[in-house]
Amino acid sequence: MPSSPAQQPTPDDPAQPVSDAPAPASDDHPASSRTATGPKSGRGAPGDPAASAPSRGPSLNRQILALAVPAFGALIAEPLFLLADSAIIGHLGTAELAGVGVASTLVQTVVGLMVFLAYSTTPAVARHLGAGRMADALRVGRDGLWTAAGLGILLAAVGAVVMPPVLRAMGAQGEVLDHATSYALWSLPGLVAMLVVLAAVGVLRGLQDTTTPLVVAGVGAAVNAGLNVALVYGADLGVAGAAIGTSITQWGMALTYLVMLGRRFRAEGVAVRTGWAGIRGHLTVGSWLMLRTLSLRVAILSTVVVATAQGAENLAAYQLTMTIFNFLAFALDALAIAAQALLGKELGARNLDRQEDRDAVRLLMRRLLRWGLGFGVVTGLLVGVLGPRLGFLFTDSQDVQALFGVSLLVVAVGQPVAAFVFVLDGVLIGAGDARYLALAGVVNLVVYLPLLWAVAQWGGAGAAGAVWLWLAYAGGYTGARAATLGWRIRGSRWMFAMA
């Protein structure tokens, strides 16, 4: 589905690789604020880049909203794509819908693991932008686009071979397997475009533009729905038509971004070709971010396993509760995206050897945290008061409604902590602290998995099982993330992660 990243190189040379390795320094902060892709930034540099730092803008709140609101719109566009496709394919028959369900889960898992293409590009571009180095910002973005295209081609080629056996291993068989294989294979051409879209969105976020991705995603949603209806029913292509329509839409989005960014490259004299050094930098940071994402996926999948063992009613209630949790997460993700873009730009505009400039970065971080915590408190109250009364909208089962209600009460209490986690995650991604995030993700799993095991052994089923499961996830796992992220921001080393 379309988704809802000292020596300056010449225009013909690849940018220096982005690095997330911490620089040697004192216990609190290193001795240099050089970035891996350019010279030390901050006041005193030509053009006084600190003058354009977000914390010196006319209204920091307006800057946060200007990035977060369009980002939220773009994020919720992807579920709308999925909803439209499900409605279109659902009328073909049960086997078709089941096959697409299995195949789309596999494809979306691959795309989800590649989200680092956006998350590694955004902070690097933003830091150069903050330092007043637009050409270098675009070079880093160009390297990200080439990295995405190369990975997309590789994954599509591998997928053409391994998709059928993987789908069988996932349990698809007979007619369901036939439809799943058809959908997966026809989705592969669009995979290349989808990864390019991720990288392009990362570039634009780094350039402080979240409105363009919203427009492209919105148009893509409309085009995708129209194409799928025409190909599935008009051309009578069935499940394959849905995948073909989505692939065409993804390529349309990718080409739109490439044309737009190509104009910027030409305006700044940035060559289109790249080199291995720039791609290697993205892959280095990306590998850490992929480990971070993988740890999140393992946590969710492990939670589903325990919910499944509690019985059908508990699993149904878990699915409904996670749907609400994920919807709230879109808004928090939008704040995290604003944090990535603004923190990256702030760090690029500052001389981090100076205490006052480090304090300015902390000022921005605290403002973002206040926004997140405020949102967490408000949504927690709303979910706690209204959520348990709205179960009838999702299911007719009284038992599932009851389990859904008690689960939402736990989610409501945990919303402020979740907000703290999402915003700090964005802050550290914006600082390029990918290695720490990856290692912290492993630590969080070490804390969480024993809690899940205990719930599976002694939590039982029914209301008690649902409460214990969500206490483990919203309390234990999210709490572990809050602790590891909160510990990191106590000092200043995270500000130098890309130094």
Short mmCIF file of C-alpha atoms in Angstrom, two decimals:
data_model
loop_
_atom_site.label_atom_id
_atom_site.label_comp_id
_atom_site.label_asym_id
_atom_site.label_seq_id
_atom_site.Cartn_x
_atom_site.Cartn_y
_atom_site.Cartn_z
CA MET A 1 0.00 0.00 0.00
CA PRO A 2 1.23 3.55 -0.46
CA SER A 3 2.40 4.91 2.88
CA SER A 4 1.03 6.89 4.41
CA PRO A 5 14.29 9.53 6.81
CA ALA A 6 35.28 19.58 7.66
CA GLN A 7 35.30 18.80 3.87
CA GLN A 8 32.27 19.73 1.86
CA PRO A 9 31.83 17.56 -1.24
CA THR A 10 31.64 19.17 -4.60
CA PRO A 11 28.46 18.76 -6.68
CA ASP A 12 30.06 15.80 -8.44
CA ASP A 13 31.33 14.09 -5.28
CA PRO A 14 29.30 11.90 -2.93
CA ALA A 15 28.56 13.33 0.48
CA GLN A 16 30.48 11.92 3.41
CA PRO A 17 28.66 9.06 5.14
CA VAL A 18 26.39 9.74 8.06
CA SER A 19 27.76 8.24 11.25
CA ASP A 20 25.99 7.51 14.51
CA ALA A 21 29.08 6.51 16.44
CA PRO A 22 29.60 8.56 19.61
CA ALA A 23 32.64 10.79 19.60
CA PRO A 24 35.28 10.39 22.32
CA ALA A 25 34.76 12.96 25.01
CA SER A 26 34.11 13.73 28.62
CA ASP A 27 31.40 11.92 30.56
CA ASP A 28 28.80 14.55 29.76
CA HIS A 29 29.64 15.62 26.23
CA PRO A 30 32.32 15.28 23.59
CA ALA A 31 34.78 17.95 22.70
CA SER A 32 33.56 18.53 19.18
CA SER A 33 30.26 19.09 17.43
CA ARG A 34 31.39 18.19 13.94
CA THR A 35 28.84 16.26 11.96
CA ALA A 36 29.84 13.40 9.71
CA THR A 37 28.66 15.25 6.67
CA GLY A 38 30.03 18.71 7.21
CA PRO A 39 31.97 21.11 9.42
CA LYS A 40 31.14 22.21 12.91
CA SER A 41 27.89 24.12 12.98
CA GLY A 42 26.75 26.91 15.22
CA ARG A 43 27.06 30.58 15.85
CA GLY A 44 30.17 32.07 14.45
CA ALA A 45 29.86 29.99 11.30
CA PRO A 46 29.29 31.85 8.04
CA GLY A 47 25.76 33.11 7.80
CA ASP A 48 25.15 32.63 11.56
CA PRO A 49 22.99 29.50 11.18
CA ALA A 50 21.85 29.70 14.81
CA ALA A 51 19.68 32.62 13.79
CA SER A 52 17.44 30.16 11.93
CA ALA A 53 17.28 27.60 14.76
CA PRO A 54 13.71 26.52 15.57
CA SER A 55 14.06 27.71 19.17
CA ARG A 56 14.66 31.22 17.83
CA GLY A 57 11.61 31.16 15.58
CA PRO A 58 8.71 33.54 16.14
CA SER A 59 6.54 30.78 17.62
CA LEU A 60 7.89 27.38 18.52
CA ASN A 61 4.35 26.09 19.07
CA ARG A 62 3.36 27.11 15.55
CA GLN A 63 6.40 25.34 14.12
CA ILE A 64 5.51 22.15 15.98
CA LEU A 65 1.90 22.28 14.78
CA ALA A 66 2.94 23.15 11.21
CA LEU A 67 4.92 19.92 11.06
CA ALA A 68 2.81 17.63 13.25
CA VAL A 69 -0.67 18.27 11.83
CA PRO A 70 0.16 17.48 8.17
CA ALA A 71 2.30 14.54 9.33
CA PHE A 72 -0.72 13.15 11.19
CA GLY A 73 -2.82 13.43 8.05
CA ALA A 74 -0.23 11.58 5.99
CA LEU A 75 0.09 8.86 8.63
CA ILE A 76 -3.62 8.08 8.75
CA ALA A 77 -3.75 7.95 4.94
CA GLU A 78 -2.21 4.45 4.92
CA PRO A 79 -4.97 2.85 7.05
CA LEU A 80 -7.46 4.43 4.65
CA PHE A 81 -5.66 2.70 1.74
CA LEU A 82 -5.93 -0.61 3.59
CA LEU A 83 -9.58 -0.02 4.40
CA ALA A 84 -10.42 0.80 0.77
CA ASP A 85 -8.58 -2.26 -0.53
CA SER A 86 -10.24 -4.51 2.04
CA ALA A 87 -13.68 -3.23 1.01
CA ILE A 88 -12.93 -3.74 -2.70
CA ILE A 89 -11.42 -7.21 -2.31
CA GLY A 90 -13.91 -8.30 0.33
CA HIS A 91 -16.68 -8.40 -2.28
CA LEU A 92 -14.71 -10.91 -4.34
CA GLY A 93 -15.04 -13.65 -1.75
CA THR A 94 -13.69 -15.05 1.49
CA ALA A 95 -10.71 -16.86 -0.06
CA GLU A 96 -9.63 -13.70 -1.90
CA LEU A 97 -9.85 -11.57 1.23
CA ALA A 98 -7.99 -14.16 3.30
CA GLY A 99 -5.25 -14.45 0.70
CA VAL A 100 -4.75 -10.71 0.51
CA GLY A 101 -4.74 -10.56 4.30
CA VAL A 102 -1.81 -12.98 4.51
CA ALA A 103 0.11 -11.43 1.60
CA SER A 104 -0.37 -7.82 2.69
CA THR A 105 0.82 -8.70 6.19
CA LEU A 106 4.06 -10.03 4.70
CA VAL A 107 4.53 -7.05 2.36
CA GLN A 108 3.74 -4.51 5.07
CA THR A 109 6.19 -6.21 7.44
CA VAL A 110 8.97 -5.77 4.87
CA VAL A 111 8.02 -2.13 4.29
CA GLY A 112 7.78 -1.54 8.04
CA LEU A 113 11.32 -2.78 8.57
CA MET A 114 12.50 -0.37 5.87
CA VAL A 115 11.10 2.70 7.65
CA PHE A 116 14.69 3.56 8.54
CA LEU A 117 14.95 4.99 5.02
CA ALA A 118 12.86 7.91 6.26
CA TYR A 119 14.19 7.98 9.82
CA SER A 120 17.87 7.99 8.84
CA THR A 121 17.39 10.67 6.18
CA THR A 122 15.31 13.19 8.12
CA PRO A 123 17.83 14.10 10.86
CA ALA A 124 20.82 14.19 8.50
CA VAL A 125 19.02 16.52 6.08
CA ALA A 126 17.65 18.67 8.90
CA ARG A 127 21.06 19.09 10.53
CA HIS A 128 22.63 20.35 7.31
CA LEU A 129 19.64 22.63 6.78
CA GLY A 130 20.04 24.10 10.25
CA ALA A 131 23.72 24.75 9.58
CA GLY A 132 22.87 26.61 6.39
CA ARG A 133 24.24 23.92 4.07
CA MET A 134 21.33 23.31 1.71
CA ALA A 135 23.45 21.63 -0.97
CA ASP A 136 24.84 19.15 1.57
CA ALA A 137 21.32 18.53 2.88
CA LEU A 138 20.20 17.61 -0.62
CA ARG A 139 23.26 15.41 -1.20
CA VAL A 140 22.41 13.40 1.90
CA GLY A 141 18.84 13.14 0.65
CA ARG A 142 20.04 12.01 -2.77
CA ASP A 143 22.13 9.27 -1.15
CA GLY A 144 19.05 8.14 0.75
CA LEU A 145 17.05 7.90 -2.46
CA TRP A 146 19.71 5.77 -4.14
CA THR A 147 19.92 3.56 -1.05
CA ALA A 148 16.15 3.06 -1.15
CA ALA A 149 16.13 2.22 -4.85
CA GLY A 150 18.95 -0.30 -4.47
CA LEU A 151 17.34 -2.02 -1.51
CA GLY A 152 13.99 -2.07 -3.28
CA ILE A 153 15.41 -3.80 -6.35
CA LEU A 154 17.24 -6.33 -4.17
CA LEU A 155 14.18 -7.09 -2.04
CA ALA A 156 11.91 -7.39 -5.08
CA ALA A 157 14.30 -9.86 -6.71
CA VAL A 158 14.59 -11.95 -3.54
CA GLY A 159 10.85 -11.71 -2.94
CA ALA A 160 10.05 -13.14 -6.36
CA VAL A 161 11.83 -16.33 -5.27
CA VAL A 162 10.92 -16.63 -1.59
CA MET A 163 7.39 -15.21 -1.42
CA PRO A 164 5.52 -18.44 -2.34
CA PRO A 165 7.31 -20.69 0.21
CA VAL A 166 7.09 -18.00 2.91
CA LEU A 167 3.34 -17.67 2.34
CA ARG A 168 2.99 -21.44 2.66
CA ALA A 169 4.98 -21.31 5.89
CA MET A 170 2.55 -18.68 7.17
CA GLY A 171 -0.26 -21.21 6.80
CA ALA A 172 -1.78 -20.23 3.45
CA GLN A 173 -2.89 -23.19 1.36
CA GLY A 174 -5.19 -24.12 -1.47
CA GLU A 175 -7.18 -21.28 -2.99
CA VAL A 176 -6.04 -18.87 -0.27
CA LEU A 177 -2.40 -19.57 -1.17
CA ASP A 178 -3.12 -18.95 -4.86
CA HIS A 179 -4.64 -15.53 -4.14
CA ALA A 180 -1.92 -14.66 -1.62
CA THR A 181 0.83 -15.53 -4.09
CA SER A 182 -0.80 -13.55 -6.88
CA TYR A 183 -1.19 -10.47 -4.69
CA ALA A 184 2.33 -10.69 -3.26
CA LEU A 185 4.09 -11.14 -6.60
CA TRP A 186 2.19 -8.31 -8.30
CA SER A 187 3.00 -6.10 -5.30
CA LEU A 188 6.75 -6.53 -5.77
CA PRO A 189 7.15 -3.96 -8.60
CA GLY A 190 5.64 -1.37 -6.29
CA LEU A 191 8.02 -2.29 -3.46
CA VAL A 192 10.88 -0.44 -5.16
CA ALA A 193 8.72 2.66 -5.50
CA MET A 194 7.46 2.38 -1.92
CA LEU A 195 10.99 2.44 -0.52
CA VAL A 196 11.84 5.46 -2.68
CA VAL A 197 8.71 7.14 -1.28
CA LEU A 198 9.92 6.48 2.27
CA ALA A 199 13.30 8.07 1.55
CA ALA A 200 11.73 11.03 -0.26
CA VAL A 201 9.37 11.68 2.63
CA GLY A 202 12.39 11.60 4.94
CA VAL A 203 14.13 14.24 2.80
CA LEU A 204 11.09 16.52 2.83
CA ARG A 205 10.62 16.14 6.58
CA GLY A 206 14.26 17.10 7.04
CA LEU A 207 13.56 20.18 4.92
CA GLN A 208 10.72 20.98 7.37
CA ASP A 209 8.02 20.10 4.84
CA THR A 210 5.31 17.67 5.96
CA THR A 211 2.58 19.25 3.85
CA THR A 212 3.78 17.88 0.52
CA PRO A 213 3.73 14.25 1.76
CA LEU A 214 0.17 14.85 2.99
CA VAL A 215 -0.94 16.07 -0.44
CA VAL A 216 0.83 13.24 -2.28
CA ALA A 217 -0.58 10.63 0.13
CA GLY A 218 -4.09 12.04 -0.19
CA VAL A 219 -4.00 12.06 -3.98
CA GLY A 220 -2.43 8.61 -3.91
CA ALA A 221 -5.30 7.29 -1.78
CA ALA A 222 -7.89 8.53 -4.25
CA VAL A 223 -6.00 7.25 -7.30
CA ASN A 224 -5.37 3.90 -5.63
CA ALA A 225 -9.06 3.37 -4.87
CA GLY A 226 -10.10 4.30 -8.40
CA LEU A 227 -7.49 2.12 -10.07
CA ASN A 228 -8.30 -0.86 -7.90
CA VAL A 229 -12.00 -0.70 -8.68
CA ALA A 230 -11.23 -0.39 -12.40
CA LEU A 231 -8.73 -3.25 -12.45
CA VAL A 232 -10.42 -5.61 -10.00
CA TYR A 233 -13.92 -5.30 -11.45
CA GLY A 234 -13.69 -3.40 -14.74
CA ALA A 235 -10.76 -5.40 -16.12
CA ASP A 236 -11.81 -8.49 -14.13
CA LEU A 237 -8.27 -9.04 -12.83
CA GLY A 238 -9.40 -9.94 -9.33
CA VAL A 239 -6.80 -9.93 -6.57
CA ALA A 240 -3.98 -9.29 -9.05
CA GLY A 241 -5.76 -6.11 -10.14
CA ALA A 242 -5.65 -4.72 -6.61
CA ALA A 243 -1.90 -5.33 -6.38
CA ILE A 244 -1.28 -3.88 -9.85
CA GLY A 245 -3.32 -0.78 -9.02
CA THR A 246 -1.39 -0.26 -5.81
CA SER A 247 1.96 -0.72 -7.58
CA ILE A 248 1.00 1.83 -10.25
CA THR A 249 -0.04 4.29 -7.54
CA GLN A 250 3.22 3.78 -5.66
CA TRP A 251 5.23 4.48 -8.80
CA GLY A 252 3.17 7.59 -9.43
CA MET A 253 3.97 8.84 -5.93
CA ALA A 254 7.66 7.97 -6.26
CA LEU A 255 8.01 9.74 -9.61
CA THR A 256 6.21 12.79 -8.23
CA TYR A 257 8.73 13.04 -5.41
CA LEU A 258 11.69 12.43 -7.72
CA VAL A 259 10.61 15.21 -10.09
CA MET A 260 10.13 17.64 -7.20
CA LEU A 261 13.45 16.82 -5.55
CA GLY A 262 15.24 16.73 -8.91
CA ARG A 263 14.34 20.38 -9.41
CA ARG A 264 15.87 21.20 -6.03
CA PHE A 265 19.01 19.25 -6.88
CA ARG A 266 19.47 21.23 -10.10
CA ALA A 267 18.83 24.54 -8.36
CA GLU A 268 21.58 23.81 -5.81
CA GLY A 269 24.01 22.26 -8.31
CA VAL A 270 23.74 18.81 -6.73
CA ALA A 271 24.63 15.94 -9.04
CA VAL A 272 22.13 13.11 -9.37
CA ARG A 273 24.74 10.37 -9.21
CA THR A 274 26.06 9.19 -5.88
CA GLY A 275 28.87 7.02 -4.52
CA TRP A 276 29.30 4.09 -2.18
CA ALA A 277 30.41 6.30 0.72
CA GLY A 278 27.05 8.05 0.95
CA ILE A 279 25.06 4.83 0.58
CA ARG A 280 27.21 3.07 3.16
CA GLY A 281 26.51 5.85 5.67
CA HIS A 282 22.77 5.38 5.29
CA LEU A 283 23.08 1.61 5.58
CA THR A 284 25.16 1.92 8.75
CA VAL A 285 22.64 4.14 10.52
CA GLY A 286 19.78 2.21 8.95
CA SER A 287 20.98 -1.13 10.30
CA TRP A 288 20.70 0.21 13.86
CA LEU A 289 17.27 1.69 13.17
CA MET A 290 16.15 -1.60 11.65
CA LEU A 291 17.19 -3.38 14.85
CA ARG A 292 15.13 -0.84 16.80
CA THR A 293 12.11 -1.48 14.58
CA LEU A 294 12.62 -5.24 14.79
CA SER A 295 12.58 -5.10 18.59
CA LEU A 296 9.23 -3.27 18.46
CA ARG A 297 7.82 -5.90 16.08
CA VAL A 298 8.99 -8.75 18.29
CA ALA A 299 7.28 -7.15 21.29
CA ILE A 300 3.98 -6.81 19.43
CA LEU A 301 4.08 -10.30 17.93
CA SER A 302 4.91 -11.81 21.32
CA THR A 303 1.95 -9.97 22.84
CA VAL A 304 -0.35 -11.37 20.14
CA VAL A 305 0.86 -14.90 20.94
CA VAL A 306 -0.09 -14.50 24.60
CA ALA A 307 -3.44 -12.88 23.72
CA THR A 308 -4.19 -15.80 21.40
CA ALA A 309 -3.49 -18.30 24.17
CA GLN A 310 -6.04 -16.52 26.38
CA GLY A 311 -8.88 -17.49 24.04
CA ALA A 312 -10.91 -16.09 21.18
CA GLU A 313 -12.75 -13.46 23.23
CA ASN A 314 -9.56 -12.10 24.78
CA LEU A 315 -7.89 -12.06 21.37
CA ALA A 316 -10.82 -10.17 19.85
CA ALA A 317 -10.74 -7.63 22.68
CA TYR A 318 -6.98 -7.29 22.30
CA GLN A 319 -7.35 -6.59 18.57
CA LEU A 320 -9.94 -3.88 19.20
CA THR A 321 -7.88 -2.31 21.97
CA MET A 322 -4.71 -2.34 19.88
CA THR A 323 -6.65 -0.64 17.07
CA ILE A 324 -7.48 2.26 19.41
CA PHE A 325 -3.92 2.29 20.76
CA ASN A 326 -2.50 2.44 17.23
CA PHE A 327 -4.83 5.27 16.22
CA LEU A 328 -3.66 7.32 19.21
CA ALA A 329 -0.10 6.38 18.26
CA PHE A 330 -0.54 8.10 14.89
CA ALA A 331 -0.95 11.44 16.65
CA LEU A 332 2.05 10.74 18.86
CA ASP A 333 4.03 9.65 15.81
CA ALA A 334 3.20 13.01 14.23
CA LEU A 335 4.76 14.76 17.23
CA ALA A 336 7.75 12.41 16.97
CA ILE A 337 8.17 13.39 13.31
CA ALA A 338 8.08 17.06 14.29
CA ALA A 339 10.72 16.27 16.91
CA GLN A 340 12.96 14.56 14.34
CA ALA A 341 12.80 17.51 11.96
CA LEU A 342 13.05 20.33 14.51
CA LEU A 343 15.74 18.70 16.68
CA GLY A 344 17.86 17.89 13.66
CA LYS A 345 17.66 21.46 12.43
CA GLU A 346 18.32 22.86 15.91
CA LEU A 347 21.40 20.69 16.38
CA GLY A 348 22.76 21.76 13.00
CA ALA A 349 22.27 25.43 13.81
CA ARG A 350 24.04 25.27 17.17
CA ASN A 351 27.63 25.15 18.34
CA LEU A 352 27.25 22.30 20.79
CA ASP A 353 30.56 23.06 22.49
CA ARG A 354 28.76 25.99 24.12
CA GLN A 355 26.56 25.39 27.13
CA GLU A 356 24.02 28.02 26.09
CA ASP A 357 23.52 26.29 22.74
CA ARG A 358 23.05 22.91 24.41
CA ASP A 359 20.53 24.58 26.69
CA ALA A 360 18.67 25.86 23.61
CA VAL A 361 18.41 22.29 22.32
CA ARG A 362 17.03 21.20 25.68
CA LEU A 363 14.51 24.04 25.56
CA LEU A 364 13.15 22.66 22.30
CA MET A 365 13.11 19.12 23.68
CA ARG A 366 11.19 20.20 26.78
CA ARG A 367 8.63 22.04 24.66
CA LEU A 368 8.07 18.93 22.56
CA LEU A 369 7.71 16.84 25.70
CA ARG A 370 5.12 19.23 27.10
CA TRP A 371 3.11 18.89 23.90
CA GLY A 372 3.36 15.11 24.09
CA LEU A 373 2.48 14.85 27.77
CA GLY A 374 -0.42 17.26 27.34
CA PHE A 375 -1.77 15.14 24.51
CA GLY A 376 -1.25 11.99 26.56
CA VAL A 377 -3.21 13.36 29.51
CA VAL A 378 -6.10 14.58 27.34
CA THR A 379 -6.38 11.37 25.33
CA GLY A 380 -5.99 9.30 28.47
CA LEU A 381 -8.97 11.05 30.03
CA LEU A 382 -11.05 10.72 26.87
CA VAL A 383 -10.24 7.04 26.42
CA GLY A 384 -10.83 6.32 30.08
CA VAL A 385 -14.22 8.05 30.17
CA LEU A 386 -15.60 7.28 26.70
CA GLY A 387 -13.78 4.14 25.58
CA PRO A 388 -15.49 1.57 27.81
CA ARG A 389 -18.88 2.90 26.69
CA LEU A 390 -18.19 2.56 22.96
CA GLY A 391 -17.61 -1.16 22.68
CA PHE A 392 -20.98 -1.66 21.00
CA LEU A 393 -19.65 0.21 17.96
CA PHE A 394 -17.10 -2.53 17.32
CA THR A 395 -18.75 -5.77 18.39
CA ASP A 396 -22.12 -7.25 19.38
CA SER A 397 -20.54 -9.61 21.89
CA GLN A 398 -21.20 -8.47 25.45
CA ASP A 399 -18.20 -10.44 26.72
CA VAL A 400 -15.82 -8.86 24.21
CA GLN A 401 -17.25 -5.41 24.99
CA ALA A 402 -16.51 -5.95 28.69
CA LEU A 403 -12.94 -7.09 28.02
CA PHE A 404 -12.46 -4.19 25.61
CA GLY A 405 -13.62 -1.76 28.30
CA VAL A 406 -11.25 -2.92 31.04
CA SER A 407 -8.35 -3.06 28.57
CA LEU A 408 -8.97 0.54 27.52
CA LEU A 409 -8.84 1.66 31.15
CA VAL A 410 -5.28 0.35 31.37
CA VAL A 411 -4.40 2.00 28.05
CA ALA A 412 -5.87 5.29 29.30
CA VAL A 413 -3.71 5.30 32.42
CA GLY A 414 -0.62 4.58 30.32
CA GLN A 415 -1.18 7.30 27.71
CA PRO A 416 1.06 9.97 29.33
CA VAL A 417 3.92 7.46 29.53
CA ALA A 418 3.34 6.45 25.91
CA ALA A 419 3.43 10.12 24.89
CA PHE A 420 6.73 10.59 26.75
CA VAL A 421 8.18 7.58 24.92
CA PHE A 422 7.02 8.57 21.44
CA VAL A 423 8.34 12.12 21.70
CA LEU A 424 11.71 11.08 23.14
CA ASP A 425 12.01 8.43 20.45
CA GLY A 426 11.60 11.23 17.89
CA VAL A 427 14.10 13.41 19.73
CA LEU A 428 16.81 10.73 19.69
CA ILE A 429 16.10 9.81 16.07
CA GLY A 430 16.40 13.51 15.25
CA ALA A 431 19.76 13.54 17.00
CA GLY A 432 20.89 10.52 14.98
CA ASP A 433 21.26 8.41 18.13
CA ALA A 434 20.33 5.24 16.24
CA ARG A 435 22.84 2.93 17.91
CA TYR A 436 21.56 3.71 21.38
CA LEU A 437 17.93 3.28 20.30
CA ALA A 438 18.73 -0.15 18.86
CA LEU A 439 20.56 -1.37 21.95
CA ALA A 440 17.88 0.09 24.22
CA GLY A 441 15.30 -1.82 22.20
CA VAL A 442 17.07 -5.08 23.04
CA VAL A 443 17.19 -4.13 26.73
CA ASN A 444 13.47 -3.35 26.66
CA LEU A 445 12.73 -6.79 25.24
CA VAL A 446 14.84 -8.42 27.95
CA VAL A 447 12.60 -6.68 30.49
CA TYR A 448 9.32 -7.32 28.67
CA LEU A 449 9.50 -10.94 27.56
CA PRO A 450 9.73 -12.35 31.12
CA LEU A 451 6.70 -10.23 32.05
CA LEU A 452 4.80 -11.72 29.10
CA TRP A 453 5.85 -15.21 30.14
CA ALA A 454 4.50 -14.54 33.63
CA VAL A 455 1.19 -13.32 32.18
CA ALA A 456 0.96 -16.43 30.02
CA GLN A 457 1.64 -18.68 33.01
CA TRP A 458 -0.43 -17.04 35.73
CA GLY A 459 -2.53 -14.26 34.18
CA GLY A 460 -5.37 -16.54 33.19
CA ALA A 461 -8.10 -15.56 30.73
CA GLY A 462 -11.13 -13.32 30.95
CA ALA A 463 -10.91 -9.84 32.47
CA ALA A 464 -7.92 -10.70 34.67
CA GLY A 465 -5.93 -11.96 31.70
CA ALA A 466 -6.78 -8.87 29.63
CA VAL A 467 -5.78 -6.51 32.43
CA TRP A 468 -2.51 -8.30 33.14
CA LEU A 469 -1.64 -8.39 29.44
CA TRP A 470 -2.15 -4.66 28.99
CA LEU A 471 -0.38 -3.89 32.25
CA ALA A 472 2.60 -5.81 30.88
CA TYR A 473 2.51 -3.97 27.54
CA ALA A 474 1.34 -0.44 28.41
CA GLY A 475 3.05 -0.51 31.79
CA GLY A 476 5.99 -2.88 31.66
CA TYR A 477 7.17 -2.55 28.07
CA THR A 478 6.31 1.12 27.60
CA GLY A 479 7.70 1.81 31.07
CA ALA A 480 10.98 0.12 30.14
CA ARG A 481 11.17 2.25 27.01
CA ALA A 482 10.50 5.37 29.07
CA ALA A 483 13.28 4.44 31.49
CA THR A 484 15.91 3.74 28.81
CA LEU A 485 15.04 6.87 26.82
CA GLY A 486 14.79 9.06 29.91
CA TRP A 487 18.18 7.87 31.12
CA ARG A 488 19.75 8.79 27.78
CA ILE A 489 18.58 12.41 27.76
CA ARG A 490 19.94 13.18 31.24
CA GLY A 491 23.32 14.11 29.82
CA SER A 492 24.35 15.66 26.52
CA ARG A 493 26.06 12.81 24.70
CA TRP A 494 22.95 12.12 22.62
CA MET A 495 23.33 15.57 21.05
CA PHE A 496 26.67 14.44 19.59
CA ALA A 497 25.54 11.07 18.23
CA MET A 498 26.06 12.25 14.63
CA ALA A 499 29.23 14.16 15.49
#
